[in-house]
CSV table of C-alpha atoms in Angstrom, one decimal:
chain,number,residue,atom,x,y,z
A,1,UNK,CA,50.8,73.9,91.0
A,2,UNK,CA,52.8,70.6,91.6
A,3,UNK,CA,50.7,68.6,89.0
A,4,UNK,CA,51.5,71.6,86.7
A,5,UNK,CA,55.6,71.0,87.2
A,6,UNK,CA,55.5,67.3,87.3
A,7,UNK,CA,53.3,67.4,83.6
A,8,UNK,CA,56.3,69.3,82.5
A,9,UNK,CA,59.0,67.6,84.0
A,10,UNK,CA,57.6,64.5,82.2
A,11,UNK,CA,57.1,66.5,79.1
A,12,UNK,CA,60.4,67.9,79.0
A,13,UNK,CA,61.6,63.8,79.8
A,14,UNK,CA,59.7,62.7,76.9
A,15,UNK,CA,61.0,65.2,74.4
A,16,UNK,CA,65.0,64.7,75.8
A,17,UNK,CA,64.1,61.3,75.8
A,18,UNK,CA,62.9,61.9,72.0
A,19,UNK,CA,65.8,63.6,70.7
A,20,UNK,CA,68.1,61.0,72.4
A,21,UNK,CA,66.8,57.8,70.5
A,22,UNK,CA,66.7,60.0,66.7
A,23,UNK,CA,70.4,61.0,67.8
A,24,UNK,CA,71.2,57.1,68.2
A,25,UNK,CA,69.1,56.1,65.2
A,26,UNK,CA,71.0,59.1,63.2
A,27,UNK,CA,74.5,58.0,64.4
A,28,UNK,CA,74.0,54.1,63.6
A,29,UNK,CA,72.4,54.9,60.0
A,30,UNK,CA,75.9,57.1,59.8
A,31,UNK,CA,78.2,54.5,61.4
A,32,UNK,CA,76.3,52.0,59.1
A,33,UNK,CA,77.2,54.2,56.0
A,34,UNK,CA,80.8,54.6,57.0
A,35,UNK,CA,81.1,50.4,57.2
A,36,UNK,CA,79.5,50.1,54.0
A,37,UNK,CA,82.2,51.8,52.4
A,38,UNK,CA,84.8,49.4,53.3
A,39,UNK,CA,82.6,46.8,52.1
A,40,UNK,CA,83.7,43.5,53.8
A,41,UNK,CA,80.9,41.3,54.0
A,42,UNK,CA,80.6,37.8,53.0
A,43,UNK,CA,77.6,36.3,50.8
A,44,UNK,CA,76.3,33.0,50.9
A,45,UNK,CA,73.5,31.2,48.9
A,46,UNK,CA,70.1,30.8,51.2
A,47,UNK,CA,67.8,28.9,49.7
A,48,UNK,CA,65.7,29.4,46.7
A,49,UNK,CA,63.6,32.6,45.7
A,50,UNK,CA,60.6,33.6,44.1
A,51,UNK,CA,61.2,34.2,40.4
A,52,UNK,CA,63.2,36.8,39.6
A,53,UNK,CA,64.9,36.8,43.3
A,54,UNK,CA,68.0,35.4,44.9
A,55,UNK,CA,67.9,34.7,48.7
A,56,UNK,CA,71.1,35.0,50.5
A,57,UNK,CA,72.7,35.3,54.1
A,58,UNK,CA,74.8,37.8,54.0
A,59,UNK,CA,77.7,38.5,57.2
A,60,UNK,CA,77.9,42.0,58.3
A,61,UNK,CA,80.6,43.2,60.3
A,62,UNK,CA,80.4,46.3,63.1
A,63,UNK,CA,80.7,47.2,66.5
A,64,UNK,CA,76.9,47.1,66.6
A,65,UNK,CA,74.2,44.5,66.1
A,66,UNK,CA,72.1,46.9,64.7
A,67,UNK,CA,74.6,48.2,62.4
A,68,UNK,CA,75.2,45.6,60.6
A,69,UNK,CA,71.9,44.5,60.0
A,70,UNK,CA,71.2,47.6,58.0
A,71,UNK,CA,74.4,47.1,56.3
A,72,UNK,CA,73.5,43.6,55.4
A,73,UNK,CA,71.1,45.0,53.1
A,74,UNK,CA,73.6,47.3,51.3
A,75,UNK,CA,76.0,44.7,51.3
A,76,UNK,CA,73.5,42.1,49.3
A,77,UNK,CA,72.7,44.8,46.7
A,78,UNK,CA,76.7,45.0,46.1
A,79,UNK,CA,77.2,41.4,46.0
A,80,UNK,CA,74.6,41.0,43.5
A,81,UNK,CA,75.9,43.8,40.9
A,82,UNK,CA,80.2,43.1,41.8
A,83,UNK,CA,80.5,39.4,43.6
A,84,UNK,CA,78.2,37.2,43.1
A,85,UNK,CA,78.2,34.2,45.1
A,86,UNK,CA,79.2,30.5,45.3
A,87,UNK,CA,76.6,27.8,44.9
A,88,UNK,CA,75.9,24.6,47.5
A,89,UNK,CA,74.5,21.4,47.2
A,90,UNK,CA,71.7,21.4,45.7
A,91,UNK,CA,71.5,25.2,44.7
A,92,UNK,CA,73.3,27.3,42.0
A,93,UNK,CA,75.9,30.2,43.1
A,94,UNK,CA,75.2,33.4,40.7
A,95,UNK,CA,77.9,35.2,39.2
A,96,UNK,CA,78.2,39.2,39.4
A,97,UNK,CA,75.5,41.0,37.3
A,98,UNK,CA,78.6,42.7,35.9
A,99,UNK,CA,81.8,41.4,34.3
A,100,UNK,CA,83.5,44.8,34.0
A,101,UNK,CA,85.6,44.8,37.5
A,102,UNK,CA,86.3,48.8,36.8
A,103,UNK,CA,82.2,50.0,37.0
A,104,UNK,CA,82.3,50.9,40.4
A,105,UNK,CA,84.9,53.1,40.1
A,106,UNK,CA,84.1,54.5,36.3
A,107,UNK,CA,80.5,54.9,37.8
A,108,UNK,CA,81.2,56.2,41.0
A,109,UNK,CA,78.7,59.0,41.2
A,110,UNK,CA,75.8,56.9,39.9
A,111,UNK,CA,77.1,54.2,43.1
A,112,UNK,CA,77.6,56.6,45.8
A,113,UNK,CA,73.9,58.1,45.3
A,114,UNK,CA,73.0,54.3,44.6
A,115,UNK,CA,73.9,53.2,48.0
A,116,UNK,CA,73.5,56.7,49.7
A,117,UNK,CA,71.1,56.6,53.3
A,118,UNK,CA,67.8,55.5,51.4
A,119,UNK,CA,68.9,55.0,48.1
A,120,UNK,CA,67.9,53.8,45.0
A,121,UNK,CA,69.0,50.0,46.3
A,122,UNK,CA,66.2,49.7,48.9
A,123,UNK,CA,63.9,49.2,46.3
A,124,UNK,CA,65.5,46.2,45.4
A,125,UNK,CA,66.2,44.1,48.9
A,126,UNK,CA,64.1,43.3,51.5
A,127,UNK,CA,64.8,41.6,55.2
A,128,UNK,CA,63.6,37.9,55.0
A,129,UNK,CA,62.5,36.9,58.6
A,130,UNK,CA,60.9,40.4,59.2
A,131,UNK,CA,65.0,41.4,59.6
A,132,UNK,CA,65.1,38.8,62.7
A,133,UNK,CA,68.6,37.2,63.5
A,134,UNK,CA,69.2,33.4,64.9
A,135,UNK,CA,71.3,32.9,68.0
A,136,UNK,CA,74.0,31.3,65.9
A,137,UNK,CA,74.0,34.2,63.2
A,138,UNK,CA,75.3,36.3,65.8
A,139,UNK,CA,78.8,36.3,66.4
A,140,UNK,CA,81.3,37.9,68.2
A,141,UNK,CA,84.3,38.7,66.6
A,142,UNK,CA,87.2,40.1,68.5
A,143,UNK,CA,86.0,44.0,69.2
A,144,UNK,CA,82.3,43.4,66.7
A,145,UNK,CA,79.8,41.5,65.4
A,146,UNK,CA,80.0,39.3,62.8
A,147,UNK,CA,75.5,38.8,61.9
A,148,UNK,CA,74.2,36.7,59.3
A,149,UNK,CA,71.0,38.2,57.8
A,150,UNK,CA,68.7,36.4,55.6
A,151,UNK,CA,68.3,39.1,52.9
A,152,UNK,CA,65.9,38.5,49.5
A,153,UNK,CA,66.9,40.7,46.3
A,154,UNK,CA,65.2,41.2,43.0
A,155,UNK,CA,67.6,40.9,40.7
A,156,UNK,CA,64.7,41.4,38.4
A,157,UNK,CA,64.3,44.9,39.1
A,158,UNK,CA,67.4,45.5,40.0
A,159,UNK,CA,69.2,44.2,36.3
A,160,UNK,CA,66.1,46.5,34.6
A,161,UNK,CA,67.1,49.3,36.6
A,162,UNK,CA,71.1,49.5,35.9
A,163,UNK,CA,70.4,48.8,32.3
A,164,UNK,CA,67.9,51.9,32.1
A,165,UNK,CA,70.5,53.7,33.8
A,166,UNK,CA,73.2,52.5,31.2
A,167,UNK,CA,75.0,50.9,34.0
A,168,UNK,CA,74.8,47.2,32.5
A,169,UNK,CA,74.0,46.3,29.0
A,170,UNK,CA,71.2,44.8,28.1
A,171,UNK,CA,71.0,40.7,27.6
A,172,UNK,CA,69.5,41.3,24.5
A,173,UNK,CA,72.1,44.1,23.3
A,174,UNK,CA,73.9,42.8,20.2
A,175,UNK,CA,71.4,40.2,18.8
């Protein structure tokens, strides 16, 4: 009888337990969404690619670590289609895949489902570093973090993709 209520005791543990962690991992993906919107972030060259890629740090800013790492990823992808980023010695700064400063609000249906929680833009970045964070890429600013994350994007893909979509025009368009 007492094995019998201490197996479900522990069973009724793991399961609260359970639904605890998904609540957590539900709220940051949310709090994570909600930062994105604001888009502050700052984007700096990395290193050098593979073909077709650009490798950046980019600096997330939330209350949480964790937060901001997922944003980081979200962040690149919008740096690469509406910032760009400056150069440093010895390696080139990109500009914006788009010159029309208006697409993100003329397009802002295709952008919100873009970006949305597992989006279209996951297909085009990936977490360098297996997503891991240096000591001195962590920082704490005021009330959050500020977190560098080595983020690698391919802009390959990623051009092909917003021209199919009629989002960018083509590099060969008008030759």
């Amino acid at each position: 009888m007492k094995k019998h209520i201490l197996s479900s005791l522990l069973l009724c543990l793991f399961i609260v337990g359970f639904t605890l962690t998904a609540q957590a991992q539900a709220h940051a993906k949310k709090k994570a969404d909600e930062a994105t919107e604001a888009w502050r972030y700052e984007v700096e060259v990395a290193g050098t690619g593979v073909q077709g890629t650009y490798l950046i740090k980019v600096w997330s800013y939330s209350k949480r670590s964790d937060v901001a790492i997922e944003q980081a990823k979200k962040n690149a992808v919008h740096a690469i289609i509406f910032k760009g980023f400056p150069g440093k010695t010895g390696i080139a700064g990109k500009p914006p895949l788009t010159t029309n400063v208006n697409i993100e609000e003329e397009k802002k249906d295709f952008f919100t489902d873009f970006f949305s929680e597992g989006g279209k833009y996951m297909k085009f970045v990936s977490l360098a570093a297996n997503g891991a964070v240096a000591a001195e890429d962590r920082l704490r600013v005021g009330k959050e973090y500020k977190i560098g994350v080595l983020v690698s994007v391919n802009v390959a893909l990623l051009r092909k993709d917003l021209e199919d979509a009629g989002i960018l025009k083509s590099l060969n368009a008008g030759f």
